[in-house]
């Protein structure tokens, strides 16, 4: 599963490095990473979270390492998504947007019934701005769903940092502690002591939902033939069939 993501990223012109972030022990990925470096001739690293930090908490924790070299933009891909990822087209689309762009979400169309299982996007059809975003809504919002693939400027870390500090301050106020009691991590590996629930940040719920009101979030409708998320054994069969079809076409 992860190699498909690595391959898609390695095919993008100008891609400098691929970073894998997770809570698995680093030794579990050592042989795999060595293989990916040789196969795709690109730098691949694994950064281990000290605790599960959520879909935005992990990138914020390692923000200093991600920002090394001052990248133009950063692709972020959830590890459980599969598809024929149109990353080159997504990058071209992102570059064509106005300067206020902060993050671009890859999206696809689902059925009305399927959409409630995903993040749903309401889009301005003319500007492609995200007007409204709801993660797994209780009622029908839109058939345009989040693919779990993003392209963002590193300025996004400022917004995630504000969420982090607000969570931290709320926790300190609730426990009666001072703001100096729990440091903000500087993006390096570390051992956690105490309650770090304020560092577990959801990109979808904590970041995208409020940011969708700022006109800084855009949506890229992918033209890929298929997309799926692996949550069950059955979904793996569907993804496997499509990856074999894609392999036949590209090889």
Coordinates of N, CA and C in Angstrom, one line a residue:
X1 N 0.8 -1.2 0.0 CA 0.0 0.0 0.0 C 0.9 1.3 0.0
X2 N 1.9 1.3 0.9 CA 2.7 2.5 1.0 C 3.6 2.7 -0.3
X3 N 4.0 1.6 -0.9 CA 4.8 1.7 -2.1 C 4.1 2.4 -3.2
X4 N 2.8 2.2 -3.3 CA 2.0 2.9 -4.3 C 2.0 4.4 -4.1
X5 N 2.0 4.8 -2.9 CA 2.1 6.2 -2.5 C 3.5 6.8 -2.8
X6 N 4.5 6.0 -2.5 CA 5.9 6.4 -2.7 C 6.1 6.6 -4.2
X7 N 5.6 5.6 -5.0 CA 5.8 5.7 -6.4 C 5.1 6.9 -7.0
X8 N 3.9 7.2 -6.6 CA 3.2 8.3 -7.1 C 3.9 9.6 -6.9
X9 N 4.5 9.7 -5.7 CA 5.2 10.9 -5.3 C 6.5 11.0 -6.1
X10 N 7.2 9.9 -6.2 CA 8.5 9.9 -6.9 C 8.4 10.3 -8.4
X11 N 7.2 10.2 -9.0 CA 7.0 10.5 -10.4 C 6.8 12.0 -10.6
X12 N 6.6 12.8 -9.5 CA 6.4 14.2 -9.6 C 7.7 14.9 -9.8
X13 N 7.8 15.7 -10.9 CA 9.0 16.5 -11.2 C 9.3 17.4 -10.0
X14 N 10.6 17.4 -9.6 CA 11.0 18.4 -8.5 C 10.7 17.8 -7.1
X15 N 10.2 16.6 -7.0 CA 10.0 16.0 -5.6 C 11.4 15.8 -5.0
X16 N 11.6 16.4 -3.8 CA 12.9 16.3 -3.2 C 13.1 15.2 -2.2
X17 N 12.0 14.9 -1.5 CA 12.1 13.9 -0.4 C 10.7 13.4 -0.1
X18 N 10.7 12.1 0.4 CA 9.4 11.5 0.9 C 9.6 11.2 2.3
X19 N 8.7 11.6 3.2 CA 8.8 11.4 4.6 C 7.5 10.6 5.0
X20 N 7.8 9.4 5.6 CA 6.7 8.6 6.2 C 6.6 8.9 7.7
X21 N 5.4 9.2 8.1 CA 5.2 9.5 9.5 C 4.2 8.5 10.1
X22 N 4.5 7.9 11.2 CA 3.6 6.9 11.8 C 4.0 6.6 13.2
X23 N 3.2 5.7 13.9 CA 3.5 5.3 15.3 C 4.1 3.9 15.3
X24 N 4.3 3.3 14.2 CA 5.0 2.0 14.2 C 6.5 2.1 14.5
X25 N 7.1 1.1 15.1 CA 8.5 1.1 15.4 C 9.3 1.3 14.1
X26 N 10.3 2.1 14.2 CA 11.1 2.4 13.0 C 11.8 1.2 12.4
X27 N 12.1 0.2 13.2 CA 12.8 -1.0 12.6 C 11.9 -1.8 11.6
X28 N 10.5 -1.6 11.8 CA 9.6 -2.3 10.9 C 9.7 -1.7 9.4
X29 N 10.2 -0.5 9.3 CA 10.3 0.1 8.0 C 11.7 0.2 7.4
X30 N 12.7 -0.2 8.1 CA 14.0 0.0 7.6 C 14.3 -0.7 6.3
X31 N 14.0 -2.0 6.2 CA 14.3 -2.7 4.9 C 13.4 -2.1 3.8
X32 N 12.2 -1.8 4.1 CA 11.3 -1.2 3.0 C 11.8 0.1 2.5
X33 N 12.3 1.0 3.4 CA 12.8 2.3 3.0 C 14.0 2.1 2.2
X34 N 14.9 1.2 2.6 CA 16.1 1.0 1.7 C 15.8 0.5 0.3
X35 N 14.7 -0.3 0.2 CA 14.3 -0.8 -1.0 C 13.7 0.3 -1.9
X36 N 12.9 1.2 -1.3 CA 12.3 2.3 -2.0 C 13.4 3.3 -2.5
X37 N 14.4 3.6 -1.7 CA 15.5 4.5 -2.1 C 16.2 4.0 -3.3
X38 N 16.4 2.7 -3.3 CA 17.1 2.1 -4.5 C 16.2 2.0 -5.7
X39 N 15.0 1.7 -5.5 CA 14.0 1.5 -6.6 C 13.6 2.8 -7.3
X40 N 13.4 3.9 -6.5 CA 12.9 5.1 -7.1 C 13.9 6.2 -7.0
X41 N 15.1 6.0 -6.5 CA 16.2 7.0 -6.6 C 15.8 8.3 -6.0
X42 N 15.2 8.2 -4.8 CA 14.8 9.4 -4.1 C 14.9 9.2 -2.6
X43 N 15.2 10.3 -1.9 CA 15.3 10.2 -0.4 C 14.0 9.9 0.3
X44 N 14.0 8.8 1.1 CA 12.8 8.4 1.8 C 13.2 8.2 3.3
X45 N 12.5 8.9 4.2 CA 12.8 8.7 5.6 C 11.5 8.4 6.4
X46 N 11.7 7.8 7.5 CA 10.6 7.5 8.4 C 10.7 8.2 9.7
X47 N 9.7 8.9 10.1 CA 9.7 9.6 11.4 C 8.7 9.0 12.3
X48 N 9.1 8.6 13.5 CA 8.2 7.9 14.4 C 7.6 8.8 15.4
X49 N 6.3 8.9 15.5 CA 5.6 9.6 16.5 C 5.8 9.0 17.9
X50 N 5.9 9.8 18.9 CA 6.0 9.2 20.3 C 4.7 8.8 20.9
X51 N 3.6 9.3 20.2 CA 2.3 8.8 20.6 C 1.4 9.2 19.3
X52 N 0.3 8.6 19.2 CA -0.6 8.8 18.0 C -1.0 10.3 18.1
X53 N -0.7 11.0 17.0 CA -0.9 12.5 17.0 C -2.0 12.9 16.0
X54 N -2.7 12.0 15.4 CA -3.7 12.4 14.4 C -3.2 12.9 13.1
X55 N -4.1 13.2 12.2 CA -3.7 13.5 10.8 C -3.1 14.8 10.6
X56 N -3.1 15.7 11.6 CA -2.4 17.0 11.5 C -1.4 17.1 12.6
X57 N -1.6 16.4 13.7 CA -0.6 16.5 14.8 C 0.7 16.0 14.5
X58 N 0.8 15.0 13.6 CA 2.0 14.4 13.2 C 2.9 15.3 12.4
X59 N 2.2 15.9 11.4 CA 3.0 16.8 10.5 C 3.4 18.1 11.3
X60 N 2.6 18.5 12.3 CA 3.0 19.7 13.1 C 4.1 19.3 14.0
X61 N 4.1 18.2 14.6 CA 5.2 17.7 15.5 C 6.6 17.7 14.7
X62 N 6.5 17.3 13.5 CA 7.8 17.2 12.7 C 7.9 18.4 11.7
X63 N 7.3 19.5 12.0 CA 7.2 20.6 11.0 C 8.6 21.1 10.7
X64 N 9.5 21.2 11.6 CA 10.9 21.7 11.3 C 11.6 20.8 10.3
X65 N 11.4 19.5 10.4 CA 12.0 18.6 9.4 C 11.3 18.7 8.1
X66 N 10.0 18.9 8.1 CA 9.3 19.0 6.8 C 9.7 20.3 6.1
X67 N 10.0 21.4 6.8 CA 10.3 22.7 6.2 C 11.7 22.8 5.8
X68 N 12.6 21.8 6.1 CA 14.0 21.9 5.7 C 14.1 22.1 4.1
X69 N 14.8 23.1 3.7 CA 15.0 23.4 2.3 C 13.9 24.3 1.7
X70 N 13.0 24.8 2.6 CA 12.0 25.7 2.2 C 11.2 25.3 1.0
X71 N 10.5 24.2 1.1 CA 9.8 23.6 -0.1 C 8.7 24.6 -0.6
X72 N 8.5 24.6 -1.9 CA 7.4 25.3 -2.5 C 6.0 24.9 -1.9
X73 N 5.9 23.6 -1.8 CA 4.6 23.0 -1.3 C 4.9 21.6 -0.8
X74 N 4.0 21.0 -0.1 CA 4.1 19.7 0.5 C 2.9 18.9 0.1
X75 N 3.1 17.7 -0.4 CA 2.0 16.7 -0.6 C 1.8 16.0 0.7
X76 N 0.6 15.8 1.1 CA 0.2 15.0 2.3 C -0.8 13.9 1.8
X77 N -0.5 12.7 2.1 CA -1.3 11.6 1.7 C -1.6 10.7 2.8
X78 N -2.9 10.4 3.1 CA -3.2 9.4 4.1 C -2.8 8.0 3.6
X79 N -2.3 7.2 4.6 CA -1.7 5.9 4.2 C -2.7 4.8 3.8
X80 N -4.0 5.1 4.0 CA -5.0 4.1 3.7 C -5.8 4.3 2.4
X81 N -5.3 5.3 1.6 CA -6.0 5.6 0.3 C -5.3 4.9 -0.9
X82 N -6.1 4.6 -1.9 CA -5.6 3.9 -3.1 C -6.2 4.6 -4.3
X83 N -5.4 4.6 -5.4 CA -6.0 5.2 -6.6 C -4.9 5.5 -7.6
X84 N -5.3 6.0 -8.7 CA -4.4 6.4 -9.8 C -4.2 7.9 -9.6
X85 N -3.3 8.2 -8.7 CA -3.1 9.6 -8.2 C -2.6 10.5 -9.2
X86 N -3.4 11.6 -9.5 CA -3.0 12.6 -10.5 C -2.2 13.7 -9.8
X87 N -1.1 13.4 -9.3 CA -0.3 14.4 -8.5 C 0.3 15.5 -9.3
X88 N 0.7 15.1 -10.5 CA 1.3 16.2 -11.4 C 0.2 17.2 -11.8
X89 N -1.0 16.7 -12.1 CA -2.1 17.6 -12.5 C -2.5 18.4 -11.3
X90 N -2.5 17.8 -10.1 CA -2.8 18.5 -8.9 C -1.8 19.7 -8.6
X91 N -0.6 19.4 -8.8 CA 0.5 20.4 -8.6 C 0.3 21.6 -9.6
X92 N 0.0 21.3 -10.9 CA -0.2 22.3 -11.9 C -1.5 23.2 -11.5
X93 N -2.5 22.5 -11.0 CA -3.7 23.2 -10.6 C -3.4 24.1 -9.4
X94 N -2.7 23.6 -8.4 CA -2.3 24.4 -7.2 C -1.5 25.6 -7.6
X95 N -0.6 25.5 -8.5 CA 0.2 26.6 -8.9 C -0.6 27.6 -9.7
X96 N -1.7 27.3 -10.3 CA -2.5 28.2 -11.0 C -3.4 29.0 -10.2
X97 N -3.5 28.7 -8.9 CA -4.4 29.3 -8.0 C -3.9 30.7 -7.5
X98 N -4.7 31.6 -7.0 CA -4.2 32.9 -6.5 C -3.3 32.7 -5.3
X99 N -2.6 33.7 -5.0 CA -1.5 33.7 -4.0 C -2.0 33.3 -2.6
X100 N -3.3 33.5 -2.3 CA -3.8 33.3 -1.0 C -4.1 31.8 -0.7
X101 N -3.8 31.0 -1.7 CA -4.0 29.5 -1.5 C -3.2 29.0 -0.3
X102 N -3.8 28.2 0.5 CA -3.1 27.6 1.7 C -3.0 26.1 1.5
X103 N -4.1 25.5 1.1 CA -4.1 24.1 0.9 C -5.1 23.7 -0.2
X104 N -4.8 22.7 -1.0 CA -5.6 22.2 -2.0 C -6.0 20.7 -1.6
X105 N -7.3 20.4 -1.7 CA -7.8 19.1 -1.4 C -8.1 18.3 -2.7
X106 N -7.6 17.1 -2.8 CA -8.0 16.3 -3.9 C -9.4 15.7 -3.6
X107 N -10.3 15.8 -4.5 CA -11.6 15.3 -4.3 C -12.1 14.5 -5.5
X108 N -13.1 13.7 -5.2 CA -13.8 12.9 -6.2 C -15.3 12.8 -5.9
X109 N -16.0 12.2 -6.9 CA -17.5 12.2 -6.7 C -17.9 10.8 -6.1
X110 N -18.8 10.8 -5.2 CA -19.3 9.6 -4.6 C -20.9 9.6 -4.8
X111 N -21.5 8.5 -4.5 CA -23.0 8.5 -4.5 C -23.5 9.2 -3.3
X112 N -24.7 9.6 -3.3 CA -25.3 10.3 -2.2 C -25.2 9.5 -0.9
X113 N -25.4 8.2 -1.0 CA -25.4 7.3 0.2 C -23.9 7.1 0.7
X114 N -23.0 7.0 -0.2 CA -21.6 6.8 0.1 C -21.0 8.1 0.8
X115 N -21.4 9.2 0.4 CA -20.7 10.5 0.8 C -20.7 10.7 2.3
X116 N -21.7 10.2 3.0 CA -21.7 10.4 4.5 C -20.6 9.7 5.2
X117 N -19.9 8.8 4.5 CA -18.8 8.1 5.2 C -17.5 8.8 5.0
X118 N -17.5 10.0 4.4 CA -16.2 10.7 4.1 C -16.4 12.2 4.4
X119 N -15.3 12.9 4.2 CA -15.4 14.4 4.4 C -16.1 15.0 3.1
X120 N -17.1 15.8 3.3 CA -17.9 16.3 2.2 C -17.6 17.7 1.9
X121 N -17.4 18.1 0.7 CA -17.0 19.4 0.3 C -18.0 20.2 -0.5
X122 N -18.3 21.4 -0.2 CA -19.2 22.3 -1.0 C -18.2 23.2 -1.7
X123 N -18.3 23.3 -3.0 CA -17.3 24.0 -3.8 C -17.9 25.2 -4.6
X124 N -17.2 26.3 -4.7 CA -17.6 27.3 -5.6 C -17.1 26.8 -7.0
X125 N -18.0 26.5 -7.9 CA -17.7 25.9 -9.2 C -16.8 26.8 -10.1
X126 N -16.9 28.1 -9.9 CA -16.1 29.1 -10.7 C -14.7 29.2 -10.2
X127 N -14.5 29.4 -8.9 CA -13.2 29.7 -8.3 C -12.5 28.4 -7.8
X128 N -13.3 27.4 -7.6 CA -12.8 26.1 -6.9 C -12.5 26.3 -5.4
X129 N -13.0 27.4 -4.9 CA -12.8 27.6 -3.4 C -13.7 26.6 -2.7
X130 N -13.2 26.1 -1.5 CA -14.1 25.3 -0.6 C -14.9 26.3 0.2
X131 N -16.2 26.2 0.1 CA -17.1 27.0 0.8 C -17.6 26.4 2.1
X132 N -17.6 25.1 2.2 CA -18.0 24.4 3.4 C -17.4 23.0 3.4
X133 N -17.0 22.6 4.6 CA -16.4 21.2 4.7 C -17.0 20.6 6.0
X134 N -17.5 19.4 5.9 CA -18.0 18.6 7.0 C -17.4 17.2 6.9
X135 N -16.8 16.7 8.0 CA -16.3 15.4 8.1 C -17.4 14.4 8.5
X136 N -17.7 13.5 7.7 CA -18.7 12.4 7.9 C -20.0 13.0 8.5
X137 N -20.7 13.8 7.6 CA -21.9 14.5 8.1 C -23.1 13.6 8.4
X138 N -23.9 14.0 9.3 CA -25.1 13.2 9.7 C -26.2 13.3 8.6
X139 N -26.2 14.4 7.9 CA -27.2 14.6 6.8 C -26.4 14.9 5.5
X140 N -27.1 14.8 4.4 CA -26.4 15.0 3.1 C -25.9 16.4 2.9
X141 N -24.7 16.6 2.6 CA -24.0 17.9 2.3 C -23.7 18.0 0.9
X142 N -22.9 17.0 0.4 CA -22.4 17.1 -1.0 C -22.0 15.7 -1.4
X143 N -22.0 15.5 -2.7 CA -21.4 14.2 -3.2 C -19.9 14.3 -3.6
X144 N -19.4 15.5 -3.4 CA -17.9 15.7 -3.6 C -17.2 15.3 -2.3
X145 N -16.3 14.3 -2.3 CA -15.7 13.9 -1.1 C -14.2 14.0 -1.1
X146 N -13.6 14.2 0.0 CA -12.2 14.3 0.3 C -11.5 13.0 0.0
X147 N -10.4 13.0 -0.8 CA -9.7 11.8 -1.2 C -8.6 11.5 -0.2
X148 N -8.3 12.4 0.8 CA -7.2 12.1 1.7 C -5.9 12.4 1.1
X149 N -5.9 13.3 0.1 CA -4.6 13.7 -0.5 C -4.7 15.2 -0.6
X150 N -3.6 15.9 -0.1 CA -3.5 17.3 0.0 C -2.2 17.9 -0.5
X151 N -2.3 19.2 -0.9 CA -1.1 19.9 -1.3 C -1.1 21.2 -0.6
X152 N -0.2 21.5 0.3 CA -0.3 22.7 1.1 C 1.1 23.5 1.2
X153 N 0.9 24.8 1.4 CA 2.1 25.6 1.7 C 2.4 25.4 3.2
X154 N 3.7 25.6 3.5 CA 4.1 25.4 4.9 C 3.6 26.4 5.8
X155 N 3.0 27.5 5.3 CA 2.2 28.5 6.1 C 1.1 27.8 6.9
X156 N 0.7 26.7 6.4 CA -0.4 25.9 7.1 C 0.0 25.6 8.6
X157 N 1.3 25.5 8.8 CA 1.7 25.2 10.2 C 1.4 26.3 11.2
X158 N 1.3 27.5 10.7 CA 0.9 28.6 11.6 C -0.5 28.4 12.1
X159 N -1.4 28.0 11.2 CA -2.8 27.7 11.6 C -2.9 26.5 12.5
X160 N -2.2 25.4 12.2 CA -2.2 24.3 13.1 C -1.6 24.6 14.5
X161 N -0.5 25.5 14.5 CA 0.1 25.9 15.7 C -0.9 26.7 16.6
X162 N -1.8 27.5 16.0 CA -2.8 28.2 16.8 C -3.8 27.3 17.4
X163 N -4.1 26.2 16.7 CA -5.0 25.2 17.3 C -4.3 24.5 18.4
X164 N -3.1 24.2 18.2 CA -2.3 23.5 19.3 C -2.2 24.4 20.5
X165 N -1.9 25.6 20.4 CA -1.8 26.5 21.5 C -3.1 26.7 22.2
X166 N -4.2 26.8 21.4 CA -5.5 27.0 22.0 C -5.9 25.8 22.8
X167 N -5.7 24.6 22.3 CA -5.9 23.3 23.0 C -5.1 23.3 24.3
X168 N -3.9 23.7 24.2 CA -3.0 23.6 25.4 C -3.4 24.6 26.4
X169 N -3.8 25.8 26.0 CA -4.3 26.8 27.0 C -5.6 26.3 27.7
X170 N -6.5 25.7 26.9 CA -7.7 25.2 27.4 C -7.5 24.1 28.4
X171 N -6.5 23.3 28.1 CA -6.2 22.2 29.0 C -5.6 22.7 30.3
X172 N -4.7 23.7 30.2 CA -4.1 24.3 31.4 C -5.1 25.0 32.3
X173 N -6.1 25.7 31.6 CA -7.1 26.4 32.4 C -8.0 25.4 33.1
X174 N -8.2 24.2 32.5 CA -9.1 23.2 33.1 C -8.4 22.5 34.2
X175 N -7.1 22.3 34.1 CA -6.3 21.6 35.2 C -5.8 22.6 36.2
X176 N -5.8 23.9 35.9 CA -5.3 24.8 36.9 C -3.8 25.0 36.7
X177 N -3.2 24.5 35.7 CA -1.7 24.6 35.5 C -1.4 25.9 34.8
X178 N -0.1 26.2 34.8 CA 0.4 27.4 34.1 C 0.8 27.0 32.7
X179 N 0.9 28.0 31.8 CA 1.3 27.7 30.4 C 2.7 27.2 30.2
X180 N 3.5 27.3 31.3 CA 4.9 26.8 31.2 C 5.0 25.4 31.6
X181 N 3.9 24.8 32.0 CA 4.0 23.4 32.5 C 4.2 22.4 31.4
X182 N 3.8 22.6 30.2 CA 3.8 21.7 29.1 C 4.4 22.3 27.9
X183 N 5.6 22.0 27.5 CA 6.3 22.7 26.4 C 5.7 22.3 25.0
X184 N 5.7 23.2 24.1 CA 5.4 22.9 22.7 C 6.6 22.2 22.1
X185 N 6.4 21.0 21.5 CA 7.5 20.3 21.0 C 8.1 21.0 19.7
X186 N 9.3 20.9 19.5 CA 10.0 21.6 18.4 C 10.1 20.8 17.1
X187 N 9.4 19.7 17.0 CA 9.4 19.0 15.8 C 10.5 17.9 15.7
X188 N 11.1 17.5 16.9 CA 12.0 16.4 16.9 C 11.4 15.2 17.7
X189 N 12.0 14.0 17.5 CA 11.5 12.9 18.2 C 11.7 13.1 19.7
X190 N 10.8 12.6 20.5 CA 10.9 12.8 21.9 C 10.1 11.8 22.7
X191 N 10.3 11.7 24.0 CA 9.5 10.8 24.8 C 8.5 11.7 25.5
X192 N 7.2 11.2 25.5 CA 6.1 12.0 26.0 C 6.0 11.7 27.5
X193 N 5.8 12.7 28.3 CA 5.4 12.6 29.7 C 4.1 13.3 30.0
X194 N 3.2 12.7 30.6 CA 1.9 13.3 30.9 C 0.9 13.2 29.8
X195 N -0.1 14.0 29.9 CA -1.3 14.0 28.9 C -0.9 14.9 27.7
X196 N -1.0 14.3 26.5 CA -0.7 15.0 25.3 C -1.9 15.0 24.4
X197 N -3.1 14.9 24.9 CA -4.2 14.8 24.0 C -4.4 16.1 23.2
X198 N -3.9 17.2 23.7 CA -4.0 18.5 23.0 C -3.1 18.4 21.7
X199 N -2.2 17.5 21.6 CA -1.3 17.4 20.5 C -1.9 16.5 19.4
X200 N -2.9 15.8 19.7 CA -3.6 14.9 18.7 C -4.6 15.8 17.9
X201 N -4.2 16.2 16.7 CA -5.0 17.2 16.0 C -5.5 16.5 14.7
X202 N -6.7 16.7 14.4 CA -7.3 16.1 13.1 C -7.3 17.2 12.1
X203 N -6.7 16.9 10.9 CA -6.6 17.8 9.8 C -8.0 18.1 9.3
X204 N -8.8 17.0 9.3 CA -10.2 17.1 8.7 C -11.1 18.0 9.6
X205 N -11.2 17.6 10.9 CA -12.1 18.3 11.8 C -11.6 19.6 12.4
X206 N -10.3 19.5 12.8 CA -9.8 20.7 13.6 C -9.3 21.8 12.6
X207 N -8.8 21.4 11.4 CA -8.2 22.4 10.5 C -9.0 22.7 9.3
X208 N -9.5 21.7 8.6 CA -10.2 22.0 7.3 C -11.6 22.6 7.6
X209 N -12.3 22.2 8.6 CA -13.6 22.7 8.8 C -13.6 24.2 9.1
X210 N -12.8 24.7 10.0 CA -12.7 26.1 10.2 C -12.1 26.9 9.1
X211 N -11.0 26.3 8.5 CA -10.4 27.0 7.4 C -11.2 27.1 6.1
X212 N -12.2 26.3 6.0 CA -13.1 26.4 4.8 C -13.9 27.7 4.7
X213 N -13.9 28.4 5.8 CA -14.6 29.7 5.8 C -13.7 30.9 5.4
X214 N -12.4 30.6 5.1 CA -11.4 31.7 5.0 C -11.1 32.0 3.5
X215 N -11.6 31.2 2.6 CA -11.3 31.4 1.1 C -9.8 31.1 0.8
X216 N -9.2 30.3 1.7 CA -7.8 29.9 1.4 C -7.7 28.4 1.1
X217 N -8.8 27.7 1.1 CA -8.8 26.2 0.8 C -9.5 26.0 -0.6
X218 N -8.8 25.2 -1.4 CA -9.4 24.9 -2.7 C -9.5 23.4 -3.0
X219 N -10.3 23.1 -4.0 CA -10.5 21.7 -4.3 C -10.1 21.4 -5.7
X220 N -9.4 20.3 -5.8 CA -9.0 19.8 -7.1 C -9.7 18.5 -7.4
X221 N -10.6 18.5 -8.4 CA -11.4 17.3 -8.8 C -10.5 16.4 -9.6
X222 N -10.2 15.3 -9.1 CA -9.3 14.4 -9.9 C -10.0 13.7 -11.0
X223 N -9.3 13.5 -12.1 CA -9.8 12.8 -13.2 C -9.4 11.3 -13.2
X224 N -8.9 10.8 -12.1 CA -8.5 9.4 -12.0 C -9.7 8.5 -12.2
X225 N -9.5 7.3 -12.7 CA -10.6 6.4 -13.0 C -11.1 5.8 -11.7
X226 N -10.3 5.7 -10.7 CA -10.8 5.1 -9.4 C -10.1 5.6 -8.2
X227 N -10.8 5.5 -7.1 CA -10.2 5.9 -5.8 C -10.9 5.0 -4.7
X228 N -10.2 4.6 -3.8 CA -10.8 3.8 -2.7 C -10.0 4.0 -1.4
X229 N -10.6 3.7 -0.3 CA -10.0 3.8 1.0 C -10.1 2.4 1.6
X230 N -8.9 1.9 2.2 CA -8.9 0.6 2.7 C -9.3 0.6 4.2
X231 N -10.5 0.1 4.5 CA -10.9 -0.1 5.9 C -11.3 -1.5 6.2
X232 N -11.5 -2.3 5.1 CA -12.0 -3.7 5.3 C -11.2 -4.6 4.4
X233 N -11.3 -5.9 4.6 CA -10.6 -6.9 3.7 C -11.3 -6.8 2.4
X234 N -12.6 -6.6 2.3 CA -13.3 -6.5 1.0 C -12.8 -5.4 0.2
X235 N -12.5 -4.2 0.8 CA -12.1 -3.1 0.1 C -10.7 -3.3 -0.5
X236 N -9.9 -4.2 0.1 CA -8.6 -4.5 -0.4 C -8.7 -5.3 -1.8
X237 N -9.7 -6.1 -1.9 CA -9.9 -6.9 -3.1 C -10.2 -5.9 -4.3
X238 N -11.1 -4.9 -4.0 CA -11.4 -3.9 -5.1 C -10.2 -3.2 -5.4
X239 N -9.4 -2.7 -4.4 CA -8.2 -1.9 -4.7 C -7.2 -2.7 -5.5
X240 N -7.0 -4.0 -5.1 CA -6.0 -4.9 -5.7 C -6.4 -5.1 -7.2
X241 N -7.7 -5.3 -7.5 CA -8.1 -5.4 -8.9 C -7.7 -4.2 -9.7
X242 N -8.0 -3.0 -9.2 CA -7.7 -1.8 -9.9 C -6.2 -1.5 -10.0
X243 N -5.4 -1.8 -9.0 CA -4.0 -1.7 -9.1 C -3.4 -2.6 -10.2
X244 N -3.9 -3.8 -10.3 CA -3.4 -4.7 -11.3 C -3.8 -4.1 -12.7
X245 N -5.0 -3.6 -12.8 CA -5.4 -3.0 -14.1 C -4.5 -1.8 -14.4
X246 N -4.2 -1.0 -13.4 CA -3.3 0.2 -13.6 C -1.9 -0.3 -14.0
X247 N -1.4 -1.3 -13.4 CA -0.1 -1.9 -13.7 C 0.0 -2.4 -15.1
X248 N -1.1 -3.0 -15.6 CA -1.1 -3.5 -16.9 C -1.1 -2.3 -17.9
X249 N -1.7 -1.2 -17.6 CA -1.7 0.0 -18.5 C -0.4 0.7 -18.5
X250 N 0.3 0.8 -17.3 CA 1.5 1.6 -17.2 C 2.8 0.7 -17.5
X251 N 2.7 -0.6 -17.5 CA 3.9 -1.4 -17.6 C 3.8 -2.3 -18.9

